[in-house]
Short mmCIF file of C-alpha atoms in Angstrom, two decimals:
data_model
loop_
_atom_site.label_atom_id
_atom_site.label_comp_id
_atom_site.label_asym_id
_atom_site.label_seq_id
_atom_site.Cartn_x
_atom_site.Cartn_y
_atom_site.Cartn_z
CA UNK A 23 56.99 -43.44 -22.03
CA UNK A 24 54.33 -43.14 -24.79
CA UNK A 25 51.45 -42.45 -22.27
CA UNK A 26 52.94 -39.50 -21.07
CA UNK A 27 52.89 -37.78 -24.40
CA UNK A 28 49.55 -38.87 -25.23
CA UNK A 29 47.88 -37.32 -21.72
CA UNK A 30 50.19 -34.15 -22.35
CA UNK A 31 49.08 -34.34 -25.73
CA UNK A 32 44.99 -34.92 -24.92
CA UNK A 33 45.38 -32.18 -22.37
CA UNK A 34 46.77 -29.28 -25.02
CA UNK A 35 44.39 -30.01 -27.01
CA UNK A 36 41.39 -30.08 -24.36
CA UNK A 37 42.58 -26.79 -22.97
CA UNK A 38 42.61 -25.69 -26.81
CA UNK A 39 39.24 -26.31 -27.55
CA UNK A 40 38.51 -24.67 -23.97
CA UNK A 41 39.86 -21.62 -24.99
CA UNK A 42 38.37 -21.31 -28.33
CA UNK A 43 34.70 -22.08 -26.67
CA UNK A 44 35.63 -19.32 -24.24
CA UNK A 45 36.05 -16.82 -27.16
CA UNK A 46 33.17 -17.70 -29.30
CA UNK A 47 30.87 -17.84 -25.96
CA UNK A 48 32.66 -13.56 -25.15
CA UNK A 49 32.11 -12.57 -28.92
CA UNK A 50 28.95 -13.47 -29.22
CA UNK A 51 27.63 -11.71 -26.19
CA UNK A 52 29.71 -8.10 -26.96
CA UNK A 53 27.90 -5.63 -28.73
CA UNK A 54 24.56 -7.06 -28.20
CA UNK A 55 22.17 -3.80 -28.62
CA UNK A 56 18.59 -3.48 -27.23
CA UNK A 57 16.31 -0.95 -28.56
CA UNK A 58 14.25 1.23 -25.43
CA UNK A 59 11.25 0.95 -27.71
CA UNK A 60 8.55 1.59 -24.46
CA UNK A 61 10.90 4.11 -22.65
CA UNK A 62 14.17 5.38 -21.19
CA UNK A 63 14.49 6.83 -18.15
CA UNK A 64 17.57 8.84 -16.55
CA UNK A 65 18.11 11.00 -13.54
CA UNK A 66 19.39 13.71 -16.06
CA UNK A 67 15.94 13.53 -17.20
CA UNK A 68 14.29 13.69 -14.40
CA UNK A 69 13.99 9.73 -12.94
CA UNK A 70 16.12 8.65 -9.24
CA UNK A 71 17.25 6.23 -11.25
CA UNK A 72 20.73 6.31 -9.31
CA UNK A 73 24.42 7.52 -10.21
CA UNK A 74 25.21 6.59 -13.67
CA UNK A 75 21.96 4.17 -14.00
CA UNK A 76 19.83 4.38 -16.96
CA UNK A 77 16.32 2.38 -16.98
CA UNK A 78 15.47 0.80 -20.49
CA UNK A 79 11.93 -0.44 -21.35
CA UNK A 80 11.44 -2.83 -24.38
CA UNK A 81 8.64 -4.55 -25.12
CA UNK A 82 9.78 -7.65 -23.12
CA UNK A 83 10.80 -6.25 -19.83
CA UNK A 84 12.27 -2.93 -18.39
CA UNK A 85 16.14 -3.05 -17.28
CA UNK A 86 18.73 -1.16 -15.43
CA UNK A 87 21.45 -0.43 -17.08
CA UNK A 88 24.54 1.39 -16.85
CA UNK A 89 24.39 4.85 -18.72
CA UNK A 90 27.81 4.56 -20.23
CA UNK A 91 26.73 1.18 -22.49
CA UNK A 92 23.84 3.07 -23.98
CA UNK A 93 24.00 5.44 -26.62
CA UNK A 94 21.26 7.46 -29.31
CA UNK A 95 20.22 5.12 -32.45
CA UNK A 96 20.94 6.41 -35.88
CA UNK A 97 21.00 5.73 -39.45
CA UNK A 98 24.67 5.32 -39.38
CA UNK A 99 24.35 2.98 -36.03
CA UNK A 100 24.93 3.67 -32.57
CA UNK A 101 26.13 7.56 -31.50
CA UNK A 102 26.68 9.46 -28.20
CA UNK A 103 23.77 9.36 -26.20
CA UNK A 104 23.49 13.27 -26.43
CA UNK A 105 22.75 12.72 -30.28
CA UNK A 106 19.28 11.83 -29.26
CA UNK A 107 17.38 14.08 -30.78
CA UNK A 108 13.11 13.34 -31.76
CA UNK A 109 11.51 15.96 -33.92
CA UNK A 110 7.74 17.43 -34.67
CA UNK A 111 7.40 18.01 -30.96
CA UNK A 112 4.94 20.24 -29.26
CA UNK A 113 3.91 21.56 -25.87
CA UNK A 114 0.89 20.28 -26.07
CA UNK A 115 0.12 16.41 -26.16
CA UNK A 116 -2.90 16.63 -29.01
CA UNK A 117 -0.73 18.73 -31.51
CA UNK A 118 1.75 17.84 -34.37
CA UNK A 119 4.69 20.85 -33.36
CA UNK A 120 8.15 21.71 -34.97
CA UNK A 121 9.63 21.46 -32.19
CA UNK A 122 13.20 19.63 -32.04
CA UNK A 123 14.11 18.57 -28.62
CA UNK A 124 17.47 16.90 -27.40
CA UNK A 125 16.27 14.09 -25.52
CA UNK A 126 17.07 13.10 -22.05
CA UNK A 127 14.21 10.52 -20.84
CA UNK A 128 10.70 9.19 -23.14
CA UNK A 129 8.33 6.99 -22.25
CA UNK A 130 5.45 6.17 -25.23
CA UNK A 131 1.74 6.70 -23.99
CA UNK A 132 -0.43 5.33 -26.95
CA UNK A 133 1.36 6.62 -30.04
CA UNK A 134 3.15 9.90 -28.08
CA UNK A 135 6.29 10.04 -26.60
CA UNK A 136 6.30 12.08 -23.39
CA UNK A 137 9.89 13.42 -23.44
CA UNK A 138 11.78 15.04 -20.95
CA UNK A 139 14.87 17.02 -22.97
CA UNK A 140 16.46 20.63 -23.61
CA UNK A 141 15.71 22.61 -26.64
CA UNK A 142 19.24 23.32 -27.01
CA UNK A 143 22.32 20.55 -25.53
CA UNK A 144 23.67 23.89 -23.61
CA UNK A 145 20.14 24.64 -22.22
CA UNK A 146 19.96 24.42 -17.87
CA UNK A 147 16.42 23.85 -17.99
CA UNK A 148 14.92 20.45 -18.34
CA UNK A 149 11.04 20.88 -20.38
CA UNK A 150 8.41 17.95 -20.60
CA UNK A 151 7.23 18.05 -24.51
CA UNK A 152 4.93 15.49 -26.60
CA UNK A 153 6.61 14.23 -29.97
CA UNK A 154 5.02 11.84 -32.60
CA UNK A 155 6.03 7.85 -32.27
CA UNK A 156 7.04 8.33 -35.97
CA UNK A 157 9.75 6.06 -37.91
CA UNK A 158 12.18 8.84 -37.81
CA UNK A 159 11.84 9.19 -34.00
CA UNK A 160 12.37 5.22 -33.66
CA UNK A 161 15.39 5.59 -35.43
CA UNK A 162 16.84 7.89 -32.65
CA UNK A 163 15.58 5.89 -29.65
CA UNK A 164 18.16 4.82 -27.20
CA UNK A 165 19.93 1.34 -27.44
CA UNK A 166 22.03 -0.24 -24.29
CA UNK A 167 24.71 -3.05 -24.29
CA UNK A 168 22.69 -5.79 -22.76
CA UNK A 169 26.13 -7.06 -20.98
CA UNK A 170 25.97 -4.01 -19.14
CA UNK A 171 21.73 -4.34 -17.73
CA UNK A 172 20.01 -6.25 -15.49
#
């Protein structure tokens, strides 16, 4: 009679343990960020990367990721994607500009980004402009949930 209580007991508490595993194991995979330090690439800025597919470079691999997980850095953490904004860009790769563009796609070629973005969010037209791999660039880079890449 005592047996039965102690296997129904054992099992509670194995299924317990089970389930708090399971938890720690979820929460410590959500919200995982990685920085697109090398590049990000979009078909709204100009890359097939598919429907709703984003690519992001890092300095350990490149990765396809779903559009909706990724989102602009900031000082004040992660924003809307269409936050991403790098400044002292220019036309031309060799010079410092004030230009501010609203970024859609970078990729870094030495120590320029080449940038694919609108001068203004409303703007139709998509323009290719060079911008400075400054600090205050990094900061705006794009970051993707790395639950939602591959």
């Amino acid at each position: 009679m005592y047996a039965g209580k102690d296997s129904s007991r054992r099992m509670l508490y194995i299924l317990f343990i089970g389930a708090i595993t399971t938890l720690s194991i979820t929460s410590t995979n959500a919200g995982k960020y990685m920085k697109c330090t090398e590049g990000f690439q979009s078909s709204d800025g100009g890359w097939s990367m598919g429907t709703g597919k984003a690519e992001c470079s890092t300095g350990s691999g490149a990765y396809v990721c779903d559009i909706n997980s990724c989102g602009s850095g900031s000082p004040k953490g992660i924003r809307d994607l269409k936050q991403s904004v790098f400044h002292s860009c220019s036309r031309d790769l060799y010079a410092t500009g004030n230009l501010m563009i609203h970024v859609l796609s970078y990729e870094i070629n030495y120590q320029s980004l080449i940038v694919h973005g609108k001068l203004n969010p409303g703007d139709r037209n998509v323009i290719e402009v060079y911008c400075q791999n400054t600090p205050e660039n990094q900061i705006y880079m794009a970051e993707c949930d790395e639950s939602a890449c591959s």
